[in-house]
Coordinates of C-alpha atoms in Angstrom, one line a residue:
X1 CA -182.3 -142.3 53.9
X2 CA -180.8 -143.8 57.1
X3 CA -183.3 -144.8 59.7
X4 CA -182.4 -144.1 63.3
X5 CA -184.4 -146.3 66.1
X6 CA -183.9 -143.8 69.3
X7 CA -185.5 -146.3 71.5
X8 CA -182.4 -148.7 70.8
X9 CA -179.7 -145.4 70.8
X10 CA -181.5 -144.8 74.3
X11 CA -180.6 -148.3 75.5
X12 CA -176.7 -148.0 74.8
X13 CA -176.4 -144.6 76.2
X14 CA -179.1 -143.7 78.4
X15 CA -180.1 -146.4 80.2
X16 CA -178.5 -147.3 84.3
X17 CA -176.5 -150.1 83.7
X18 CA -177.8 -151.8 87.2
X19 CA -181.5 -151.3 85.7
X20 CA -180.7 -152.9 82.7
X21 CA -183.1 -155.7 81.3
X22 CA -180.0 -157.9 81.3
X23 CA -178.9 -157.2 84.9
X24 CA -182.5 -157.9 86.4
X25 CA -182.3 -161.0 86.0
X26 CA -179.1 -163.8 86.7
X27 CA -177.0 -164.4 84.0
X28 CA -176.5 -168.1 82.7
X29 CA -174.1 -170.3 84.8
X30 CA -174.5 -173.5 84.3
X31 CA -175.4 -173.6 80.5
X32 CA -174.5 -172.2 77.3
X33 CA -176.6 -169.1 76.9
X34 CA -179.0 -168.9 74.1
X35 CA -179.5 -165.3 73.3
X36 CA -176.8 -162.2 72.8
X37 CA -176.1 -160.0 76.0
X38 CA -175.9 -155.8 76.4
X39 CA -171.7 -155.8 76.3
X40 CA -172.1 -152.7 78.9
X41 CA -174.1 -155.1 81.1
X42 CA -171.6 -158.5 81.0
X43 CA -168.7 -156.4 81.8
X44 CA -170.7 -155.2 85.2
X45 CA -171.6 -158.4 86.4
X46 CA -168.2 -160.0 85.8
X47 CA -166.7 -157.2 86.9
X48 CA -168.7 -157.0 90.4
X49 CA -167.9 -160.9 90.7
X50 CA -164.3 -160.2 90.7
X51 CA -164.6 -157.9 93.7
X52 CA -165.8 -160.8 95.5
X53 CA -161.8 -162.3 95.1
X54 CA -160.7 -159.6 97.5
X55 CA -157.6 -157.2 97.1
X56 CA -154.5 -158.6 95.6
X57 CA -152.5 -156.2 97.2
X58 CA -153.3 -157.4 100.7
X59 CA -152.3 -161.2 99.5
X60 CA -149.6 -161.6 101.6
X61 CA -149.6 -165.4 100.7
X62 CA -148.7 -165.3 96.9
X63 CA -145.6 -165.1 95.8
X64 CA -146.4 -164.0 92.3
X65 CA -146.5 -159.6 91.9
X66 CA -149.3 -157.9 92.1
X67 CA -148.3 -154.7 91.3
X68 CA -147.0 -153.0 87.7
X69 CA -146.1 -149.7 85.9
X70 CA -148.3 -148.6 83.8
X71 CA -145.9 -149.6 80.7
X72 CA -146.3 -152.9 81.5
X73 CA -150.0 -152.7 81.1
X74 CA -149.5 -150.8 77.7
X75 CA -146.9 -153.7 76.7
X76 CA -149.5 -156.2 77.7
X77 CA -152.2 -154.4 75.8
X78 CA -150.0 -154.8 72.4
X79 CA -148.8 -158.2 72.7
X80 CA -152.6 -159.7 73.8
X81 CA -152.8 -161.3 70.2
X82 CA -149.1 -162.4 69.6
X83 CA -148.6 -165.8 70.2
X84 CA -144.9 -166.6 71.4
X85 CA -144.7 -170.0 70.0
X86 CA -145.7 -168.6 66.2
X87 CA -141.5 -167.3 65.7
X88 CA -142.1 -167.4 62.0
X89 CA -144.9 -164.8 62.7
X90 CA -143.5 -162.9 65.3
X91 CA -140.0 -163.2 64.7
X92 CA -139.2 -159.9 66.9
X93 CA -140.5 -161.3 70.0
X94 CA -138.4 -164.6 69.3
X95 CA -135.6 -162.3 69.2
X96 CA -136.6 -161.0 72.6
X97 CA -137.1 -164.0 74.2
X98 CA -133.7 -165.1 73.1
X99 CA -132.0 -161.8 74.2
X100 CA -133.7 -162.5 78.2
X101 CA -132.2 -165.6 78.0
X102 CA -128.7 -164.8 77.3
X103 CA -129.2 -161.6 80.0
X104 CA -130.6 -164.4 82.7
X105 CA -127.7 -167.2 81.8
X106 CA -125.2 -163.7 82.1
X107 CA -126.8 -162.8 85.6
X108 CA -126.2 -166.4 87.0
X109 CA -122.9 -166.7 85.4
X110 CA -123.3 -169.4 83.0
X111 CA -119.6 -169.9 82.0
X112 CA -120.4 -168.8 78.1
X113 CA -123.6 -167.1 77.5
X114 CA -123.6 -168.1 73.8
X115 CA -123.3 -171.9 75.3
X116 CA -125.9 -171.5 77.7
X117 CA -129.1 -172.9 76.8
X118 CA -132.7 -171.7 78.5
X119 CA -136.4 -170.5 77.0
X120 CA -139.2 -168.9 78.8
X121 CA -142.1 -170.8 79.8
X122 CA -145.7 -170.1 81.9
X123 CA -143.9 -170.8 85.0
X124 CA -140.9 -172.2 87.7
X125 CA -143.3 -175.5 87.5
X126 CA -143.3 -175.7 83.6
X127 CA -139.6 -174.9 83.7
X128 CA -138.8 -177.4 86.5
X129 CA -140.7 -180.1 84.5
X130 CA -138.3 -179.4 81.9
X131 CA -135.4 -179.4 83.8
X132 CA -136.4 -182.8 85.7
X133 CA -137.3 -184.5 82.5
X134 CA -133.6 -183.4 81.5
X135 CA -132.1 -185.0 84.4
X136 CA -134.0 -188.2 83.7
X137 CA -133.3 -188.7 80.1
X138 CA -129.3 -187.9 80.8
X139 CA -129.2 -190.4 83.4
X140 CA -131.1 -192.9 81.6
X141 CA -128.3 -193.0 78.8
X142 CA -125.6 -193.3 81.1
X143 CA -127.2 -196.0 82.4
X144 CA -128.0 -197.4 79.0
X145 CA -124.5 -196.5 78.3
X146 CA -122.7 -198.8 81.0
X147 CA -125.0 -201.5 80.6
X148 CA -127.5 -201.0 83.6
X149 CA -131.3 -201.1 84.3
X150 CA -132.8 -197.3 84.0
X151 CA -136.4 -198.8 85.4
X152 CA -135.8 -197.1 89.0
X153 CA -135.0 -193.3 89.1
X154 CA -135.5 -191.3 92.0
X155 CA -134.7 -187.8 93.0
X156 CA -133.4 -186.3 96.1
X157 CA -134.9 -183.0 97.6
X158 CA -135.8 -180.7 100.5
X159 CA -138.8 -179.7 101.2
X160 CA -140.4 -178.6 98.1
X161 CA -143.0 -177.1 96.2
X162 CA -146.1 -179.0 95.3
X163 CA -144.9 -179.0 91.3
X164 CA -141.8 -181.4 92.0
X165 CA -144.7 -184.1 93.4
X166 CA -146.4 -183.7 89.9
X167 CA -142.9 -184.4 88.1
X168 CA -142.2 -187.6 90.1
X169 CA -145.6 -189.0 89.4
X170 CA -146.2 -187.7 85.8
X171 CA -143.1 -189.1 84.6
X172 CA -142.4 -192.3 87.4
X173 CA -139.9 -191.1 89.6
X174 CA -139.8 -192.0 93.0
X175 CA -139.3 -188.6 94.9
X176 CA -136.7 -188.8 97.5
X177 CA -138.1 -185.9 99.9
X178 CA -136.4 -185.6 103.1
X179 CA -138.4 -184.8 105.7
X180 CA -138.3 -182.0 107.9
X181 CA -136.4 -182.3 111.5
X182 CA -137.8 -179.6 114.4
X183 CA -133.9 -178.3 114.4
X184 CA -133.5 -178.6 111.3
X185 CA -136.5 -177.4 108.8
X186 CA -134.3 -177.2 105.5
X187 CA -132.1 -180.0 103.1
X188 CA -128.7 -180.5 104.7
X189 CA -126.3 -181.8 102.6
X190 CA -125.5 -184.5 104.7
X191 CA -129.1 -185.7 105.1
X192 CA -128.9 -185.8 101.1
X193 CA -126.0 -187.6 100.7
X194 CA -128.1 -190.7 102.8
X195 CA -130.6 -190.7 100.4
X196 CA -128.3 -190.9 97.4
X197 CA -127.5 -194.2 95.2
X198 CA -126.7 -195.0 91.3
X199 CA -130.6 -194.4 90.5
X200 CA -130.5 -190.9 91.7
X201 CA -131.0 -188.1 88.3
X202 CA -130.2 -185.5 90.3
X203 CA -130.1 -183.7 93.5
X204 CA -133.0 -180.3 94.3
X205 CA -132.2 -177.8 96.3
X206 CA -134.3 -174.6 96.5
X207 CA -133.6 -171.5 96.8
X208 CA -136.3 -169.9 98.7
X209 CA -138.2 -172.6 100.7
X210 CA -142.0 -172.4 100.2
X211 CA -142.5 -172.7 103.7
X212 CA -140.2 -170.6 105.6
X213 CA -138.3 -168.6 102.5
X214 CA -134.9 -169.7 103.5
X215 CA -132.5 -170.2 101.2
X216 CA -131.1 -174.0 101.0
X217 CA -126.9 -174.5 101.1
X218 CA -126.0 -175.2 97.2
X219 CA -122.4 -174.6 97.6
X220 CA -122.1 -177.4 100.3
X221 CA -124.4 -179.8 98.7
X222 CA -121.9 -179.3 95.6
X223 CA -118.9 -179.9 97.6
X224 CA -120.7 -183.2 99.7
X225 CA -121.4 -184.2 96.0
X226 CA -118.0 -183.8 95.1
X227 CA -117.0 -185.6 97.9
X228 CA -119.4 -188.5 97.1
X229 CA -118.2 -188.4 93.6
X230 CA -113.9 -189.0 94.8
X231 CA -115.3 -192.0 96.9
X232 CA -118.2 -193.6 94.9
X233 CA -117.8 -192.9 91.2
X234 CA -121.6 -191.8 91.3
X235 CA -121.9 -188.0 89.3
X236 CA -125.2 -187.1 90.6
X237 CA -125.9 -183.0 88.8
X238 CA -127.7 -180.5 90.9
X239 CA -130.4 -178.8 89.3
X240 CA -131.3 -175.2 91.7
X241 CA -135.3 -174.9 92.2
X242 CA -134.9 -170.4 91.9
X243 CA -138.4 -170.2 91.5
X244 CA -138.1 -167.2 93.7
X245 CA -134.4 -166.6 94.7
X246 CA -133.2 -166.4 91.0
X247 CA -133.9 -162.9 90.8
X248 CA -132.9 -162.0 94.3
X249 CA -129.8 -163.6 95.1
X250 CA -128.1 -162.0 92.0
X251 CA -128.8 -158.9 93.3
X252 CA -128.9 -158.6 97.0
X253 CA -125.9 -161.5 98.1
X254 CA -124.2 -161.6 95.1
X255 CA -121.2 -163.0 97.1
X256 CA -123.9 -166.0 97.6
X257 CA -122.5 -168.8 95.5
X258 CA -125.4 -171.0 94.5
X259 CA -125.7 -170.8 90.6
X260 CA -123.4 -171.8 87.2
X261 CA -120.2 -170.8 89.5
X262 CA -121.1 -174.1 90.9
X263 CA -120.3 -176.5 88.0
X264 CA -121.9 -179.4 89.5
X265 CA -124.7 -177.1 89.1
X266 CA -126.3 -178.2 85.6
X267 CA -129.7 -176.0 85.4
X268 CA -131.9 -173.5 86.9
X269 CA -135.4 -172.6 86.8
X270 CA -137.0 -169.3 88.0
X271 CA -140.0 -167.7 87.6
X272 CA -140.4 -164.2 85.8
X273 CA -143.8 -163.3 87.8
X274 CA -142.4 -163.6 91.3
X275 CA -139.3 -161.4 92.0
X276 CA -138.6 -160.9 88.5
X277 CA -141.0 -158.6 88.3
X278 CA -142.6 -159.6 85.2
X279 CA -146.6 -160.0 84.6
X280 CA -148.3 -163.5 85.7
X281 CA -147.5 -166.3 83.4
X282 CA -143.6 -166.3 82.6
X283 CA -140.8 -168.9 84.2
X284 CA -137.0 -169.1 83.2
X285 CA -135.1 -172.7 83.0
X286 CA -131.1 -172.8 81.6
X287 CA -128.9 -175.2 81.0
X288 CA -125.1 -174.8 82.2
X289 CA -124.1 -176.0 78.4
X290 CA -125.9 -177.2 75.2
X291 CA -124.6 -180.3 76.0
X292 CA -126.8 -180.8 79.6
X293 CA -130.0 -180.6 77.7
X294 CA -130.6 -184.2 75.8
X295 CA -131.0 -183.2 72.4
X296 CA -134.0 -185.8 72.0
X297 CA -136.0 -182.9 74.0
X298 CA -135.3 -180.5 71.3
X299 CA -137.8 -179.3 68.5
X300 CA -136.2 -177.5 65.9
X301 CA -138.8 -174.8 63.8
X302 CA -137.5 -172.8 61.0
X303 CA -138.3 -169.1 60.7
X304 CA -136.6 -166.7 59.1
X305 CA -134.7 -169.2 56.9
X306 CA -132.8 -170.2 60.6
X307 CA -133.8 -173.2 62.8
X308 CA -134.5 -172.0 65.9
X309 CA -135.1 -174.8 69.4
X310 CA -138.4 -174.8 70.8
X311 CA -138.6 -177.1 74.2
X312 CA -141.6 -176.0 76.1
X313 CA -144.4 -178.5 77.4
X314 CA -147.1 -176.0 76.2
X315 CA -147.9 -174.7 72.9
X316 CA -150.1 -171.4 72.3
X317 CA -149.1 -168.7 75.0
X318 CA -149.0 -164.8 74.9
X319 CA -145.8 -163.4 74.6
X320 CA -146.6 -159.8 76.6
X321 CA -145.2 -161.3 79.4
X322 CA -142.1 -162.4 78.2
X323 CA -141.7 -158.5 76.4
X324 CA -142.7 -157.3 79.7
X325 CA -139.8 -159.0 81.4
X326 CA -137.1 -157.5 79.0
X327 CA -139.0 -154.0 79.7
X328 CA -138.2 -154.6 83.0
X329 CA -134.2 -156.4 82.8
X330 CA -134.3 -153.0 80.8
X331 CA -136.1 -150.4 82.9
X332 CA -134.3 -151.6 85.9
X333 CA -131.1 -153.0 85.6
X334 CA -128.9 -154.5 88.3
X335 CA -129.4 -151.2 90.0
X336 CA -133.0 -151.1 90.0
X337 CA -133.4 -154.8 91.0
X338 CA -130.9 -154.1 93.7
X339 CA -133.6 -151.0 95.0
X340 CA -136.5 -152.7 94.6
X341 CA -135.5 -155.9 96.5
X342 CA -133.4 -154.0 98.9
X343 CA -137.0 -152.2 100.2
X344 CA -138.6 -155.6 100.4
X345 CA -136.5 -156.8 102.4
X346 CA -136.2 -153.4 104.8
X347 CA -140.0 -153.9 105.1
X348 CA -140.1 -157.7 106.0
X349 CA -137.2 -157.4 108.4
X350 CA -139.1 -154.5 109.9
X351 CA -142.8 -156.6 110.2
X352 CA -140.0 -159.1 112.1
X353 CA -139.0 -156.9 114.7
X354 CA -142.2 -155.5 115.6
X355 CA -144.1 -159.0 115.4
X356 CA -141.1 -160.6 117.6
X357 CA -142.3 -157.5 120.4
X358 CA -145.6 -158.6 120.2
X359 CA -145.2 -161.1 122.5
X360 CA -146.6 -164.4 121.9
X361 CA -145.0 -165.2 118.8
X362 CA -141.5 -167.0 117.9
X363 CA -139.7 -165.7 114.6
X364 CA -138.9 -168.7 112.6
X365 CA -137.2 -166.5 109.6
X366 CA -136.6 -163.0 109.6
X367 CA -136.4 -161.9 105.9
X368 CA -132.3 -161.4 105.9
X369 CA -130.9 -161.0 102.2
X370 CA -128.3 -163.2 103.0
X371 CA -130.4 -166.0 104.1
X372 CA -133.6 -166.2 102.1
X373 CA -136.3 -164.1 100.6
X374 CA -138.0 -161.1 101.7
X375 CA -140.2 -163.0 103.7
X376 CA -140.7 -163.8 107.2
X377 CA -142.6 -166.6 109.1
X378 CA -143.3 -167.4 112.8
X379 CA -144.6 -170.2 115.0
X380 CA -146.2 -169.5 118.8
X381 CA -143.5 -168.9 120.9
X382 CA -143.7 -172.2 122.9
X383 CA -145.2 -171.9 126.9
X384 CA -147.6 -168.5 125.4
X385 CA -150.5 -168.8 126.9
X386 CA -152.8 -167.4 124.7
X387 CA -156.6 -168.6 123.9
X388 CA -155.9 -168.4 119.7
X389 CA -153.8 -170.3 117.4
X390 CA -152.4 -168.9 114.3
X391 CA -155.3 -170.3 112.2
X392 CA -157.4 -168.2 114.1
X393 CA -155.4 -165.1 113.5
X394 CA -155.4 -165.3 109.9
X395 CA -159.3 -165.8 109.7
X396 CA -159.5 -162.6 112.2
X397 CA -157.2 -160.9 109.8
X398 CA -159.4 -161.9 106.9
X399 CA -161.9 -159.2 107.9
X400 CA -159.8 -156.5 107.4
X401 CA -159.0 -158.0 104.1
X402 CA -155.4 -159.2 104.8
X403 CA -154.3 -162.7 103.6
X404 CA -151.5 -163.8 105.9
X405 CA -151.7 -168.1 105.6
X406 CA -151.1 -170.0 108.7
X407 CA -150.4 -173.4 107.9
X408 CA -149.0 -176.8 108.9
X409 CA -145.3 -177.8 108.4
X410 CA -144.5 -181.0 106.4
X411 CA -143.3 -184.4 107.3
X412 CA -142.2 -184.6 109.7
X413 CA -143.1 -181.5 111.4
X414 CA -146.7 -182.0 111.2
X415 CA -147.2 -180.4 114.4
X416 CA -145.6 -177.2 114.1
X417 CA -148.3 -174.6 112.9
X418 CA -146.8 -171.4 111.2
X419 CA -147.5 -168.3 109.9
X420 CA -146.1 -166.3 106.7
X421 CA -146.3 -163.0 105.4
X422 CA -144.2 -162.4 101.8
X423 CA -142.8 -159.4 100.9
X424 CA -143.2 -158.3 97.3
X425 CA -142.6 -155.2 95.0
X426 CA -145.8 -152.9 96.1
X427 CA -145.5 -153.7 100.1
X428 CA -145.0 -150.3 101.5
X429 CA -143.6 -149.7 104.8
X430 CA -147.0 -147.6 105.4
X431 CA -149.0 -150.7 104.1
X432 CA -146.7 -153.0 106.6
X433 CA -148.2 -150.6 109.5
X434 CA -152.1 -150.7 108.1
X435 CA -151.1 -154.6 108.7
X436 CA -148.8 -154.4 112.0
X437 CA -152.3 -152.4 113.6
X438 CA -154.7 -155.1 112.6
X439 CA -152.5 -157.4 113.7
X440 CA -152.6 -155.8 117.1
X441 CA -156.6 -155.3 117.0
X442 CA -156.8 -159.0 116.1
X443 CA -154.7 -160.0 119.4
X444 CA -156.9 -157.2 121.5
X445 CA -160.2 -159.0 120.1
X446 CA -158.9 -162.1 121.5
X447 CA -157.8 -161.0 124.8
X448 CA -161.2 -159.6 125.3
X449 CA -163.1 -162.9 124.4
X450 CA -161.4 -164.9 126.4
X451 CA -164.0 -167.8 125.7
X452 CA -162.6 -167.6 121.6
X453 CA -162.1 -170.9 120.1
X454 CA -159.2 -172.0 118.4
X455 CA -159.6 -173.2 114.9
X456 CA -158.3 -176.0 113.2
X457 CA -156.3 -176.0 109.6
X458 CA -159.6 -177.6 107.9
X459 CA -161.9 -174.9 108.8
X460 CA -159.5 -171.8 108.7
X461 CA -157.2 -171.9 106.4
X462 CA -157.4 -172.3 102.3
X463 CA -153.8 -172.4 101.5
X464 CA -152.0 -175.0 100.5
X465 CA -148.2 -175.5 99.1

């Protein structure tokens, strides 16, 4: 005879959740807890902490999307337990990793897709890595190869993303960053050419700036490279940092010549999770040809009965994002990338105009398609006299739940304060007028306390590059 104990049914299904035994008291945090938990009661608690990380549709600082179909979700849901690196055990999601990296070496016209060489990875930062560590092991055997020291590599960029000062230092690369002028706030080629010598791997250019969003000149670094090349001897590559213009450019100035068409141009990294669309935790990196990827970085693993190259810096990783990403190169298209960028960058060239009207602020970048991301970022216009500084605007606009970072320039623009706002799938034109009216409560607030105080970067903001 089966033996039913109501009092414990009661607890499962009766019971208020917030009058739980477990949630009257604080769950463990600092050490490993001893005794089993209600599952009902853990999921609350987590779930309520997570509310405290605010909305991620009002993160206007993150370039990473924060909005999917529900497919996605569903796609997510059956890939949680496949592990992409396993392609003996899941030999269909090899096969569709493969197929999104012939579409992606097809979009940036790779000059044979079959030669092209690429693989998914967590991120633009893992698949830089990879690209960098490339660019160092080709040089080094040239250098090997005429008979020269290979102690001393450096490589020359813009002004980059935090991930490139990891590569330098990880792997002993003096980083060759050129510093930002007032008049002149991206890489020019010739500024890089100055920095160049027979110790440089390679040359960085990025295609959607971290700090402004602008797009930097590939086609005439590749030609003063060229030029370098007819005077000097020295073949210094080009490797494109698309972390976030890889998926734009393609679609919205596809006259923009910046990728493979380039053939100085030897690799590429993107990432999947920013304006590819794709779910957190998916980058891009290709090679023009086999031949640009030492074959000392390549693991071969056999499934199927076929070898198949595995070149990733991680191991164990999902594979729903990469699925998710072909959903989307599927779902989509070139038309469907075309719309959905094509509105982002309606909306952030709209927040331009109206911020530009606002009266104390100077537009820096203005979100053209031509020219950058859907982004835009400003400074104060110079001679305002206001009693707030952008820090203080972004910590008044964090009470209405909006993350728009305000933030120091680098080297050696130190003193220029701006502010950023980027424009990703999910930004609405009505949810770009919710903002545009805080905005304007924010500068009435102000005008009405005229004793504010401005704050400093240290107290105000928390983002950081």
């Amino acid at each position: 005879m089966t033996l039913h104990d109501r009092a414990a049914a009661g607890y499962f299904l009766e019971d208020d959740i917030s009058s739980s035994t477990d949630l009257s008291v604080t769950l463990p945090k600092n050490h490993f807890p001893s005794r089993e938990h209600n599952p009902r009661a853990v999921f609350a608690a987590i779930r309520d902490e997570l509310m405290l990380d605010g909305n991620s549709r009002q993160n206007l600082a993150t370039f990473c999307l924060t909005w999917v179909e529900d497919e996605v979700h569903a796609l997510m849901d059956l890939c949680i337990d496949k592990n992409i690196e396993d392609k003996d055990e899941y030999p269909q999601t090899a096969e569709i990793e493969a197929r999104c990296a012939r579409m992606v070496a097809d979009l940036w016209h790779a000059p044979s897709v079959d030669d092209a060489i690429g693989c998914s990875t967590t991120g633009s930062s893992e698949a830089a890595k990879l690209a960098g560590l490339a660019m160092k092991r080709r040089w080094g055997a040239q250098r090997k190869q005429q008979g020269q020291p290979s102690d001393r590599p450096n490589l020359v960029t813009g002004p980059l993303q935090i991930c490139w000062h990891k590569f330098c230092r990880y792997w002993d690369i003096e980083l060759r960053e050129i510093p930002m002028q007032p008049d002149q706030l991206i890489l020019s080629p010739e500024a890089a050419l100055r920095y160049c010598d027979e110790n440089t791997i390679g040359v960085v250019p990025t295609l959607g700036v971290t700090f402004t969003g602008q797009y930097e000149p590939v086609q005439a670094l590749a030609a003063a490279l060229d030029g370098l090349q007819a005077r000097t001897g020295l073949d210094i590559p080009i490797h494109v940092d698309a972390a976030s213009g890889g998926f734009l450019a393609p679609f919205c100035a596809p006259d923009l010549v910046w990728d493979f068409r380039l053939p100085r141009v030897r690799s590429i990294n993107a990432s999947g999770h920013k304006f590819g669309l794709a779910p957190l935790g998916v980058g891009w990196v290709l090679w023009r040809q086999s031949r640009d990827l030492p074959e000392e970085m390549v693991f071969w693993v056999n499934y199927l009965g076929s070898n198949r190259r595995d070149l990733t810096l991680n191991f164990s990783r999902p594979g729903g994002q990469v699925v998710c990403q072909y959903y989307n190169f599927l779902r989509l298209g070139r038309e469907g990338y075309r719309k959905v960028h094509a509105a982002c960058y309606a909306t952030a060239q709209y927040l331009a105009r109206v911020i530009a009207k606002l009266g104390p602020f100077e537009i820096l970048f203005g979100g053209e398609d031509q020219a950058g991301i859907p982004a835009l970022c400003w400074m104060k216009r110079e001679g305002s006299a206001v009693n707030f500084n952008l820090y203080a605007l972004a910590d008044r606009l964090r009470v209405h739940g909006w993350q728009v970072p305000a933030y120091s320039l680098p080297a050696h623009c130190e003193g220029i304060t701006v502010q950023r706002i980027l424009v990703r799938h999910g930004v609405s034109r009505d949810l770009a007028d919710l903002l545009l009216e805080n905005i304007r409560q924010s500068l009435d607030v102000f005008a009405s306390h005229p004793g504010h105080h401005a704050l400093s970067e240290a107290t105000a903001s928390g983002f950081h590059h």
